[in-house]
Amino acid sequence: MKNNKRYLTIYEQVREDITTKKYRKGEKLPSKRVMAERMGVSIITVEHAYELLLEEGYIASREKSGYFVIFDDKDIYSASPSRKEDQDSLSHVQAAVKEPPVYPGKRAIDSLDFSHSIYAKTVRRILSDYGPLITEKSPFQGLYDLRRAISDYLGRSRHIEVSPSQVIIGAGAEYLYGLIVETFGRDISYGIESPSYQKIAKVYEAGGARLEMLRLVSDGIDSGDLWSGNMKVLHITPYRSFPSGVTASASKKREYLKWSQQNDGFIVEDDFESEFTTSRKAEETLFSIDQNDRVIYVNTFTRTIGSFVRCAYMVLPERLLGLFEKKSGFRECPVPTLDQLVLAALINGGDFERHINRVRRHNRRS
């Protein structure tokens, strides 16, 4: 095992011990020194692992006391009105929204945009290699080459193990939202974070969907709103909800999954921008920890490569493939074949991930 990856092994082991309740809420973790001796690693390696657990909301640090478990995997969540601390955190979120928001499609650091020369060189190579084939229509799900590249990328970088048949290509996330409404229909309610990026609600409403607005608190959707709602589809942005900046905690993510299982519901996980996390590891996705095939994962290349790339993708759980094909399989993929082949080449050749890693390193230093 490489030394620079040992902290991830420790992180994963302690996280499993917490989620399986070997360490329960309120319990103190072994000190960094004790854990280092137990695992045969340096104290700094354990410190990195504990920092990841802190970032994701599994543990909290108390000055001069150590690290304590805060992960709360309740069996029953209250559907009653929020407690005072939830109301206080809701007020905090509402106050934060009053600050001038940054449009989520706008890049904050132009110097870290995807390399124009690499993109242009890849386009020229695809034009040369494929010739007239680039004018052919794409299958409705998207080209196999791109769907395979995305499934491989998700497996090695996001712990999302899926087949290319589960990947659907679309011209932007908003287009995919529309397909979701088309698939599930208008006879159910859709739950949306409040506040949230305004286009999300507009797209669902344009498709005729009934919306339930669910209040955000400091760690995600208010539990009272979540469990008392009548929605069958829940649209969330767990990494960093816009414009509030709220990030779902580890406990809240498990609560969302329990909601979907107990209410026969589905979750749309909108993972916009999470590749550029400042964490030392990729963000934990709901799709990767879901064991009941109830999460639809959505992401876009608009943020990771540039706004000129009108291409996004969603990953369907296997149980929805038949329904999706029945409801939406008649459509044509709106993303040009050339664009799809270019993206596949950027992913397969490593340029895509090298760009992401470069931006992440910069963000950690900032």
mmCIF file of C-alpha atoms in Angstrom:
data_model
loop_
_atom_site.group_PDB
_atom_site.id
_atom_site.type_symbol
_atom_site.label_atom_id
_atom_site.label_comp_id
_atom_site.label_asym_id
_atom_site.label_seq_id
_atom_site.Cartn_x
_atom_site.Cartn_y
_atom_site.Cartn_z
ATOM 1 C CA MET A 1 0.000 0.000 0.000
ATOM 2 C CA LYS A 2 1.350 3.414 -0.947
ATOM 3 C CA ASN A 3 2.043 5.637 2.060
ATOM 4 C CA ASN A 4 -0.042 8.490 0.646
ATOM 5 C CA LYS A 5 -3.105 6.228 0.482
ATOM 6 C CA ARG A 6 -2.947 4.733 3.964
ATOM 7 C CA TYR A 7 -5.060 7.515 5.427
ATOM 8 C CA LEU A 8 -7.879 6.504 3.075
ATOM 9 C CA THR A 9 -7.756 2.928 4.361
ATOM 10 C CA ILE A 10 -7.979 4.176 7.940
ATOM 11 C CA TYR A 11 -10.762 6.579 7.012
ATOM 12 C CA GLU A 12 -12.774 3.787 5.380
ATOM 13 C CA GLN A 13 -12.241 1.418 8.325
ATOM 14 C CA VAL A 14 -13.263 3.976 10.964
ATOM 15 C CA ARG A 15 -16.225 5.096 8.846
ATOM 16 C CA GLU A 16 -17.421 1.492 8.631
ATOM 17 C CA ASP A 17 -16.964 1.089 12.388
ATOM 18 C CA ILE A 18 -19.118 4.185 12.899
ATOM 19 C CA THR A 19 -21.884 3.267 10.441
ATOM 20 C CA THR A 20 -22.073 -0.286 11.825
ATOM 21 C CA LYS A 21 -22.236 1.184 15.351
ATOM 22 C CA LYS A 22 -19.014 -0.262 16.683
ATOM 23 C CA TYR A 23 -18.458 3.359 17.637
ATOM 24 C CA ARG A 24 -21.793 4.884 18.652
ATOM 25 C CA LYS A 25 -22.947 8.472 18.742
ATOM 26 C CA GLY A 26 -21.231 10.391 21.544
ATOM 27 C CA GLU A 27 -18.447 7.822 21.920
ATOM 28 C CA LYS A 28 -14.846 8.982 21.875
ATOM 29 C CA LEU A 29 -12.547 7.637 19.172
ATOM 30 C CA PRO A 30 -9.069 6.352 20.029
ATOM 31 C CA SER A 31 -6.539 9.173 20.147
ATOM 32 C CA LYS A 32 -4.398 9.765 17.084
ATOM 33 C CA ARG A 33 -1.418 8.220 18.831
ATOM 34 C CA VAL A 34 -3.327 5.096 19.890
ATOM 35 C CA MET A 35 -4.841 4.674 16.440
ATOM 36 C CA ALA A 36 -1.442 5.158 14.795
ATOM 37 C CA GLU A 37 0.091 2.417 16.955
ATOM 38 C CA ARG A 38 -2.873 0.120 16.299
ATOM 39 C CA MET A 39 -2.696 0.591 12.512
ATOM 40 C CA GLY A 40 1.080 0.730 12.223
ATOM 41 C CA VAL A 41 1.152 4.185 10.632
ATOM 42 C CA SER A 42 2.296 7.680 11.519
ATOM 43 C CA ILE A 43 0.248 10.088 13.623
ATOM 44 C CA ILE A 44 -0.011 12.471 10.654
ATOM 45 C CA THR A 45 -1.601 9.677 8.597
ATOM 46 C CA VAL A 46 -4.275 9.190 11.247
ATOM 47 C CA GLU A 47 -4.745 12.955 11.438
ATOM 48 C CA HIS A 48 -5.517 13.067 7.696
ATOM 49 C CA ALA A 49 -8.058 10.250 8.104
ATOM 50 C CA TYR A 50 -9.757 11.979 11.033
ATOM 51 C CA GLU A 51 -9.882 15.242 9.056
ATOM 52 C CA LEU A 52 -11.862 13.484 6.323
ATOM 53 C CA LEU A 53 -14.298 12.109 8.895
ATOM 54 C CA LEU A 54 -14.638 15.626 10.317
ATOM 55 C CA GLU A 55 -15.336 17.119 6.880
ATOM 56 C CA GLU A 56 -18.085 14.612 6.128
ATOM 57 C CA GLY A 57 -19.817 14.932 9.494
ATOM 58 C CA TYR A 58 -19.019 11.551 11.033
ATOM 59 C CA ILE A 59 -17.066 12.961 13.979
ATOM 60 C CA ALA A 60 -16.450 16.240 15.789
ATOM 61 C CA SER A 61 -13.336 17.548 17.500
ATOM 62 C CA ARG A 62 -13.431 18.871 21.045
ATOM 63 C CA GLU A 63 -10.483 20.951 22.158
ATOM 64 C CA LYS A 64 -8.224 19.069 24.589
ATOM 65 C CA SER A 65 -10.706 16.189 24.661
ATOM 66 C CA GLY A 66 -10.300 14.395 21.340
ATOM 67 C CA TYR A 67 -12.642 13.176 18.622
ATOM 68 C CA PHE A 68 -16.247 12.115 19.217
ATOM 69 C CA VAL A 69 -18.796 10.384 16.987
ATOM 70 C CA ILE A 70 -21.673 12.629 15.873
ATOM 71 C CA PHE A 71 -23.030 10.356 13.127
ATOM 72 C CA ASP A 72 -26.661 9.695 14.030
ATOM 73 C CA ASP A 73 -28.226 6.809 12.127
ATOM 74 C CA LYS A 74 -31.644 6.908 13.747
ATOM 75 C CA ASP A 75 -34.211 4.208 13.130
ATOM 76 C CA ILE A 76 -37.046 6.746 13.411
ATOM 77 C CA TYR A 77 -36.949 10.419 12.442
ATOM 78 C CA SER A 78 -39.364 12.956 13.815
ATOM 79 C CA ALA A 79 -42.037 14.274 11.481
ATOM 80 C CA SER A 80 -43.106 16.835 14.067
ATOM 81 C CA PRO A 81 -42.282 20.555 13.843
ATOM 82 C CA SER A 82 -38.592 21.343 13.990
ATOM 83 C CA ARG A 83 -36.799 21.685 17.290
ATOM 84 C CA LYS A 84 -35.412 25.041 18.364
ATOM 85 C CA GLU A 85 -31.897 24.226 17.168
ATOM 86 C CA ASP A 86 -33.297 23.326 13.748
ATOM 87 C CA GLN A 87 -35.188 26.612 13.646
ATOM 88 C CA ASP A 88 -31.990 28.435 14.577
ATOM 89 C CA SER A 89 -30.046 26.694 11.807
ATOM 90 C CA LEU A 90 -32.864 27.445 9.358
ATOM 91 C CA SER A 91 -32.584 31.137 10.230
ATOM 92 C CA HIS A 92 -28.854 30.889 9.604
ATOM 93 C CA VAL A 93 -29.473 29.429 6.140
ATOM 94 C CA GLN A 94 -32.017 32.112 5.310
ATOM 95 C CA ALA A 95 -29.578 34.823 6.390
ATOM 96 C CA ALA A 96 -26.856 33.345 4.202
ATOM 97 C CA VAL A 97 -29.119 33.428 1.147
ATOM 98 C CA LYS A 98 -29.448 37.203 1.492
ATOM 99 C CA GLU A 99 -25.791 37.502 0.467
ATOM 100 C CA PRO A 100 -25.343 38.124 -3.290
ATOM 101 C CA PRO A 101 -25.148 34.628 -4.797
ATOM 102 C CA VAL A 102 -22.682 33.574 -7.476
ATOM 103 C CA TYR A 103 -24.408 32.045 -10.478
ATOM 104 C CA PRO A 104 -23.458 28.351 -10.347
ATOM 105 C CA GLY A 105 -22.414 28.178 -13.976
ATOM 106 C CA LYS A 106 -19.877 30.981 -13.584
ATOM 107 C CA ARG A 107 -16.220 30.080 -13.086
ATOM 108 C CA ALA A 108 -14.530 31.837 -10.204
ATOM 109 C CA ILE A 109 -10.969 31.121 -11.444
ATOM 110 C CA ASP A 110 -10.579 31.633 -15.199
ATOM 111 C CA SER A 111 -6.912 30.619 -15.126
ATOM 112 C CA LEU A 112 -7.965 27.101 -14.118
ATOM 113 C CA ASP A 113 -10.345 26.550 -17.017
ATOM 114 C CA PHE A 114 -9.871 23.397 -19.026
ATOM 115 C CA SER A 115 -6.962 23.764 -21.455
ATOM 116 C CA HIS A 116 -8.181 25.184 -24.770
ATOM 117 C CA SER A 117 -5.213 23.694 -26.624
ATOM 118 C CA ILE A 118 -5.921 20.179 -25.318
ATOM 119 C CA TYR A 119 -9.591 20.476 -26.192
ATOM 120 C CA ALA A 120 -8.862 21.812 -29.688
ATOM 121 C CA LYS A 121 -6.238 19.130 -30.334
ATOM 122 C CA THR A 122 -8.693 16.423 -29.270
ATOM 123 C CA VAL A 123 -11.391 17.815 -31.582
ATOM 124 C CA ARG A 124 -8.965 17.787 -34.535
ATOM 125 C CA ARG A 125 -7.940 14.200 -33.779
ATOM 126 C CA ILE A 126 -11.553 12.998 -33.559
ATOM 127 C CA LEU A 127 -12.396 14.722 -36.849
ATOM 128 C CA SER A 128 -9.419 13.034 -38.483
ATOM 129 C CA ASP A 129 -9.991 9.579 -36.986
ATOM 130 C CA TYR A 130 -13.761 9.341 -37.436
ATOM 131 C CA GLY A 131 -14.391 11.382 -40.587
ATOM 132 C CA PRO A 132 -18.003 11.218 -41.833
ATOM 133 C CA LEU A 133 -18.997 8.969 -38.895
ATOM 134 C CA ILE A 134 -19.336 12.090 -36.719
ATOM 135 C CA THR A 135 -22.450 13.053 -38.706
ATOM 136 C CA GLU A 136 -24.310 9.882 -37.723
ATOM 137 C CA LYS A 137 -27.082 10.041 -35.137
ATOM 138 C CA SER A 138 -26.384 8.946 -31.617
ATOM 139 C CA PRO A 139 -28.508 6.248 -29.912
ATOM 140 C CA PHE A 140 -31.117 7.755 -27.579
ATOM 141 C CA GLN A 141 -29.041 6.934 -24.466
ATOM 142 C CA GLY A 142 -25.896 8.423 -26.014
ATOM 143 C CA LEU A 143 -22.866 6.874 -27.677
ATOM 144 C CA TYR A 144 -21.591 3.683 -26.092
ATOM 145 C CA ASP A 145 -18.019 5.069 -26.172
ATOM 146 C CA LEU A 146 -18.965 7.974 -23.911
ATOM 147 C CA ARG A 147 -21.234 5.944 -21.644
ATOM 148 C CA ARG A 148 -18.445 3.395 -21.161
ATOM 149 C CA ALA A 149 -15.899 6.138 -20.445
ATOM 150 C CA ILE A 150 -18.207 7.697 -17.837
ATOM 151 C CA SER A 151 -18.959 4.375 -16.135
ATOM 152 C CA ASP A 152 -15.221 3.591 -15.926
ATOM 153 C CA TYR A 153 -14.468 7.068 -14.577
ATOM 154 C CA LEU A 154 -17.187 6.853 -11.929
ATOM 155 C CA GLY A 155 -15.938 3.446 -10.833
ATOM 156 C CA ARG A 156 -12.316 4.474 -10.354
ATOM 157 C CA SER A 157 -12.895 7.970 -8.964
ATOM 158 C CA ARG A 158 -16.310 8.055 -7.246
ATOM 159 C CA HIS A 159 -16.890 4.459 -6.041
ATOM 160 C CA ILE A 160 -19.948 4.309 -8.318
ATOM 161 C CA GLU A 161 -19.978 0.892 -9.942
ATOM 162 C CA VAL A 162 -22.390 0.857 -12.892
ATOM 163 C CA SER A 163 -22.614 -0.510 -16.421
ATOM 164 C CA PRO A 164 -22.715 1.719 -19.532
ATOM 165 C CA SER A 165 -26.369 0.712 -19.987
ATOM 166 C CA GLN A 166 -27.241 2.708 -16.838
ATOM 167 C CA VAL A 167 -25.741 5.956 -18.171
ATOM 168 C CA ILE A 168 -27.961 8.417 -20.066
ATOM 169 C CA ILE A 169 -26.458 11.359 -21.989
ATOM 170 C CA GLY A 170 -28.331 14.659 -22.293
ATOM 171 C CA ALA A 171 -27.842 18.277 -23.357
ATOM 172 C CA GLY A 172 -27.474 19.781 -19.897
ATOM 173 C CA ALA A 173 -28.827 18.889 -16.471
ATOM 174 C CA GLU A 174 -32.102 20.720 -17.121
ATOM 175 C CA TYR A 175 -32.813 18.417 -20.082
ATOM 176 C CA LEU A 176 -32.303 15.403 -17.817
ATOM 177 C CA TYR A 177 -34.643 16.832 -15.159
ATOM 178 C CA GLY A 178 -37.299 16.920 -17.867
ATOM 179 C CA LEU A 179 -36.693 13.248 -18.674
ATOM 180 C CA ILE A 180 -37.102 12.417 -14.992
ATOM 181 C CA VAL A 181 -40.550 14.036 -14.915
ATOM 182 C CA GLU A 182 -41.399 12.250 -18.156
ATOM 183 C CA THR A 183 -40.365 8.933 -16.618
ATOM 184 C CA PHE A 184 -42.174 9.232 -13.287
ATOM 185 C CA GLY A 185 -45.134 11.239 -14.559
ATOM 186 C CA ARG A 186 -47.188 14.145 -13.230
ATOM 187 C CA ASP A 187 -49.429 12.239 -10.849
ATOM 188 C CA ILE A 188 -46.915 12.391 -8.004
ATOM 189 C CA SER A 189 -45.260 15.186 -6.034
ATOM 190 C CA TYR A 190 -41.588 16.123 -6.318
ATOM 191 C CA GLY A 191 -39.690 17.446 -3.312
ATOM 192 C CA ILE A 192 -37.262 20.354 -3.860
ATOM 193 C CA GLU A 193 -34.855 22.004 -1.444
ATOM 194 C CA SER A 194 -35.857 25.489 -0.324
ATOM 195 C CA PRO A 195 -33.983 27.602 -1.181
ATOM 196 C CA SER A 196 -32.540 25.988 -4.287
ATOM 197 C CA TYR A 197 -31.243 26.905 -7.734
ATOM 198 C CA GLN A 198 -34.325 28.434 -9.334
ATOM 199 C CA LYS A 199 -34.037 26.552 -12.645
ATOM 200 C CA ILE A 200 -34.616 23.230 -10.881
ATOM 201 C CA ALA A 201 -38.141 24.169 -9.831
ATOM 202 C CA LYS A 202 -38.856 25.860 -13.178
ATOM 203 C CA VAL A 203 -37.945 22.755 -15.176
ATOM 204 C CA TYR A 204 -40.078 20.488 -13.004
ATOM 205 C CA GLU A 205 -43.002 22.905 -13.187
ATOM 206 C CA ALA A 206 -42.629 23.203 -16.968
ATOM 207 C CA GLY A 207 -43.056 19.430 -17.139
ATOM 208 C CA GLY A 208 -46.300 19.683 -15.175
ATOM 209 C CA ALA A 209 -44.880 18.327 -11.913
ATOM 210 C CA ARG A 210 -46.361 19.189 -8.519
ATOM 211 C CA LEU A 211 -43.706 20.555 -6.187
ATOM 212 C CA GLU A 212 -43.239 20.472 -2.422
ATOM 213 C CA MET A 213 -40.702 22.974 -1.114
ATOM 214 C CA LEU A 214 -38.653 21.489 1.742
ATOM 215 C CA ARG A 215 -36.803 23.813 4.101
ATOM 216 C CA LEU A 216 -33.045 23.544 4.373
ATOM 217 C CA VAL A 217 -31.330 23.606 7.752
ATOM 218 C CA SER A 218 -27.603 23.529 8.466
ATOM 219 C CA ASP A 219 -27.031 19.894 7.463
ATOM 220 C CA GLY A 220 -29.672 19.359 4.762
ATOM 221 C CA ILE A 221 -33.459 19.177 4.466
ATOM 222 C CA ASP A 222 -35.373 19.677 7.700
ATOM 223 C CA SER A 223 -36.398 16.249 9.037
ATOM 224 C CA GLY A 224 -39.920 17.406 9.823
ATOM 225 C CA ASP A 225 -40.479 18.552 6.247
ATOM 226 C CA LEU A 226 -38.896 15.439 4.813
ATOM 227 C CA TRP A 227 -40.956 12.887 6.732
ATOM 228 C CA SER A 228 -44.271 14.754 6.628
ATOM 229 C CA GLY A 229 -44.103 15.397 2.875
ATOM 230 C CA ASN A 230 -46.097 13.488 0.262
ATOM 231 C CA MET A 231 -43.472 13.496 -2.501
ATOM 232 C CA LYS A 232 -42.317 10.347 -4.244
ATOM 233 C CA VAL A 233 -39.234 11.900 -5.855
ATOM 234 C CA LEU A 234 -36.745 13.973 -3.862
ATOM 235 C CA HIS A 235 -34.332 16.290 -5.723
ATOM 236 C CA ILE A 236 -31.270 17.172 -3.652
ATOM 237 C CA THR A 237 -27.872 18.822 -4.123
ATOM 238 C CA PRO A 238 -26.010 17.259 -1.199
ATOM 239 C CA TYR A 239 -22.520 18.560 -1.959
ATOM 240 C CA ARG A 240 -23.251 22.289 -1.811
ATOM 241 C CA SER A 241 -26.803 23.464 -2.322
ATOM 242 C CA PHE A 242 -27.126 26.730 -4.226
ATOM 243 C CA PRO A 243 -27.522 29.507 -3.120
ATOM 244 C CA SER A 244 -27.345 28.553 0.582
ATOM 245 C CA GLY A 245 -24.071 26.623 0.452
ATOM 246 C CA VAL A 246 -25.577 23.903 2.697
ATOM 247 C CA THR A 247 -23.806 20.528 2.568
ATOM 248 C CA ALA A 248 -25.631 17.371 3.632
ATOM 249 C CA SER A 249 -23.967 15.627 6.560
ATOM 250 C CA ALA A 250 -23.214 11.904 6.618
ATOM 251 C CA SER A 251 -26.203 11.378 8.934
ATOM 252 C CA LYS A 252 -28.513 13.352 6.649
ATOM 253 C CA LYS A 253 -27.471 11.336 3.609
ATOM 254 C CA ARG A 254 -28.457 8.124 5.402
ATOM 255 C CA GLU A 255 -31.717 9.758 6.428
ATOM 256 C CA TYR A 256 -32.510 10.528 2.786
ATOM 257 C CA LEU A 257 -31.879 6.885 1.891
ATOM 258 C CA LYS A 258 -34.103 5.676 4.726
ATOM 259 C CA TRP A 259 -36.830 8.025 3.545
ATOM 260 C CA SER A 260 -36.653 6.564 0.019
ATOM 261 C CA GLN A 261 -36.839 3.007 1.294
ATOM 262 C CA GLN A 262 -39.667 3.544 3.772
ATOM 263 C CA ASN A 263 -41.750 5.672 1.374
ATOM 264 C CA ASP A 264 -41.115 3.742 -1.843
ATOM 265 C CA GLY A 265 -39.548 6.921 -3.195
ATOM 266 C CA PHE A 266 -36.603 7.863 -5.389
ATOM 267 C CA ILE A 267 -33.831 10.427 -4.970
ATOM 268 C CA VAL A 268 -32.348 12.616 -7.693
ATOM 269 C CA GLU A 269 -28.781 13.310 -6.552
ATOM 270 C CA ASP A 270 -27.628 16.460 -8.334
ATOM 271 C CA ASP A 271 -23.845 16.314 -7.921
ATOM 272 C CA PHE A 272 -22.961 19.614 -9.571
ATOM 273 C CA GLU A 273 -19.432 20.871 -8.796
ATOM 274 C CA SER A 274 -18.458 18.161 -6.304
ATOM 275 C CA GLU A 275 -15.420 17.081 -8.356
ATOM 276 C CA PHE A 276 -13.748 20.317 -7.281
ATOM 277 C CA THR A 277 -13.992 19.540 -3.569
ATOM 278 C CA THR A 278 -11.130 20.737 -1.394
ATOM 279 C CA SER A 279 -11.132 17.396 0.427
ATOM 280 C CA ARG A 280 -8.264 14.941 -0.028
ATOM 281 C CA LYS A 281 -10.746 12.379 -1.338
ATOM 282 C CA ALA A 282 -13.708 12.370 -3.667
ATOM 283 C CA GLU A 283 -17.012 13.335 -2.081
ATOM 284 C CA GLU A 284 -19.176 10.496 -0.791
ATOM 285 C CA THR A 285 -22.230 10.170 -3.051
ATOM 286 C CA LEU A 286 -25.635 8.802 -2.090
ATOM 287 C CA PHE A 287 -25.541 6.585 -5.165
ATOM 288 C CA SER A 288 -22.385 4.857 -3.908
ATOM 289 C CA ILE A 289 -23.870 4.057 -0.479
ATOM 290 C CA ASP A 290 -27.403 3.245 -1.647
ATOM 291 C CA GLN A 291 -28.173 -0.470 -1.325
ATOM 292 C CA ASN A 292 -31.763 -0.363 -2.566
ATOM 293 C CA ASP A 293 -31.499 1.005 -6.132
ATOM 294 C CA ARG A 294 -33.331 4.238 -5.315
ATOM 295 C CA VAL A 295 -30.878 6.975 -6.350
ATOM 296 C CA ILE A 296 -30.580 8.671 -9.741
ATOM 297 C CA TYR A 297 -27.187 10.349 -10.082
ATOM 298 C CA VAL A 298 -26.918 13.518 -12.216
ATOM 299 C CA ASN A 299 -23.785 15.444 -13.171
ATOM 300 C CA THR A 300 -22.652 17.795 -15.911
ATOM 301 C CA PHE A 301 -19.499 18.652 -17.867
ATOM 302 C CA THR A 302 -20.524 22.317 -17.930
ATOM 303 C CA ARG A 303 -18.691 22.951 -14.647
ATOM 304 C CA THR A 304 -15.761 20.564 -15.019
ATOM 305 C CA ILE A 305 -14.827 21.444 -18.618
ATOM 306 C CA GLY A 306 -16.719 24.613 -19.534
ATOM 307 C CA SER A 307 -20.052 26.214 -20.330
ATOM 308 C CA PHE A 308 -19.410 25.624 -24.045
ATOM 309 C CA VAL A 309 -19.914 21.887 -23.438
ATOM 310 C CA ARG A 310 -23.673 21.334 -23.426
ATOM 311 C CA CYS A 311 -23.518 17.804 -22.129
ATOM 312 C CA ALA A 312 -24.623 16.177 -18.886
ATOM 313 C CA TYR A 313 -25.341 12.637 -17.811
ATOM 314 C CA MET A 314 -27.440 10.719 -15.351
ATOM 315 C CA VAL A 315 -26.992 7.240 -13.946
ATOM 316 C CA LEU A 316 -30.153 5.226 -13.405
ATOM 317 C CA PRO A 317 -30.542 2.406 -10.903
ATOM 318 C CA GLU A 318 -31.117 -0.863 -12.739
ATOM 319 C CA ARG A 319 -34.712 -1.102 -11.541
ATOM 320 C CA LEU A 320 -35.608 2.038 -13.534
ATOM 321 C CA LEU A 321 -34.049 1.101 -16.894
ATOM 322 C CA GLY A 322 -37.192 -0.571 -18.247
ATOM 323 C CA LEU A 323 -39.470 2.267 -17.143
ATOM 324 C CA PHE A 324 -37.144 4.905 -18.578
ATOM 325 C CA GLU A 325 -36.937 3.194 -21.961
ATOM 326 C CA LYS A 326 -40.715 2.804 -22.066
ATOM 327 C CA LYS A 327 -41.415 6.456 -21.204
ATOM 328 C CA SER A 328 -38.502 8.252 -22.868
ATOM 329 C CA GLY A 329 -36.828 5.766 -25.216
ATOM 330 C CA PHE A 330 -38.480 7.329 -28.266
ATOM 331 C CA ARG A 331 -36.363 10.474 -27.942
ATOM 332 C CA GLU A 332 -33.150 11.161 -29.832
ATOM 333 C CA CYS A 333 -30.008 12.097 -27.935
ATOM 334 C CA PRO A 334 -29.608 15.889 -28.386
ATOM 335 C CA VAL A 335 -25.808 15.904 -27.928
ATOM 336 C CA PRO A 336 -23.886 15.877 -31.243
ATOM 337 C CA THR A 337 -21.822 12.760 -31.972
ATOM 338 C CA LEU A 338 -18.649 14.858 -32.306
ATOM 339 C CA ASP A 339 -19.058 16.327 -28.821
ATOM 340 C CA GLN A 340 -19.627 12.886 -27.310
ATOM 341 C CA LEU A 341 -16.561 11.393 -28.985
ATOM 342 C CA VAL A 342 -14.416 14.316 -27.819
ATOM 343 C CA LEU A 343 -15.571 13.898 -24.217
ATOM 344 C CA ALA A 344 -14.931 10.151 -24.347
ATOM 345 C CA ALA A 345 -11.389 10.787 -25.610
ATOM 346 C CA LEU A 346 -10.699 13.377 -22.875
ATOM 347 C CA ILE A 347 -11.848 10.945 -20.187
ATOM 348 C CA ASN A 348 -10.128 7.852 -21.592
ATOM 349 C CA GLY A 349 -6.880 9.721 -22.245
ATOM 350 C CA GLY A 350 -6.672 11.072 -18.681
ATOM 351 C CA ASP A 351 -6.911 14.770 -19.592
ATOM 352 C CA PHE A 352 -10.259 15.139 -17.825
ATOM 353 C CA GLU A 353 -9.042 13.760 -14.487
ATOM 354 C CA ARG A 354 -5.712 15.578 -14.672
ATOM 355 C CA HIS A 355 -7.642 18.840 -15.014
ATOM 356 C CA ILE A 356 -9.869 18.014 -12.037
ATOM 357 C CA ASN A 357 -6.878 17.060 -9.881
ATOM 358 C CA ARG A 358 -5.086 20.285 -10.825
ATOM 359 C CA VAL A 359 -8.064 22.415 -9.784
ATOM 360 C CA ARG A 360 -8.513 20.458 -6.554
ATOM 361 C CA ARG A 361 -4.857 20.970 -5.620
ATOM 362 C CA HIS A 362 -5.232 24.689 -6.284
ATOM 363 C CA ASN A 363 -8.413 24.880 -4.201
ATOM 364 C CA ARG A 364 -6.733 23.140 -1.247
ATOM 365 C CA ARG A 365 -3.909 25.693 -1.327
ATOM 366 C CA SER A 366 -6.291 28.670 -1.577
#
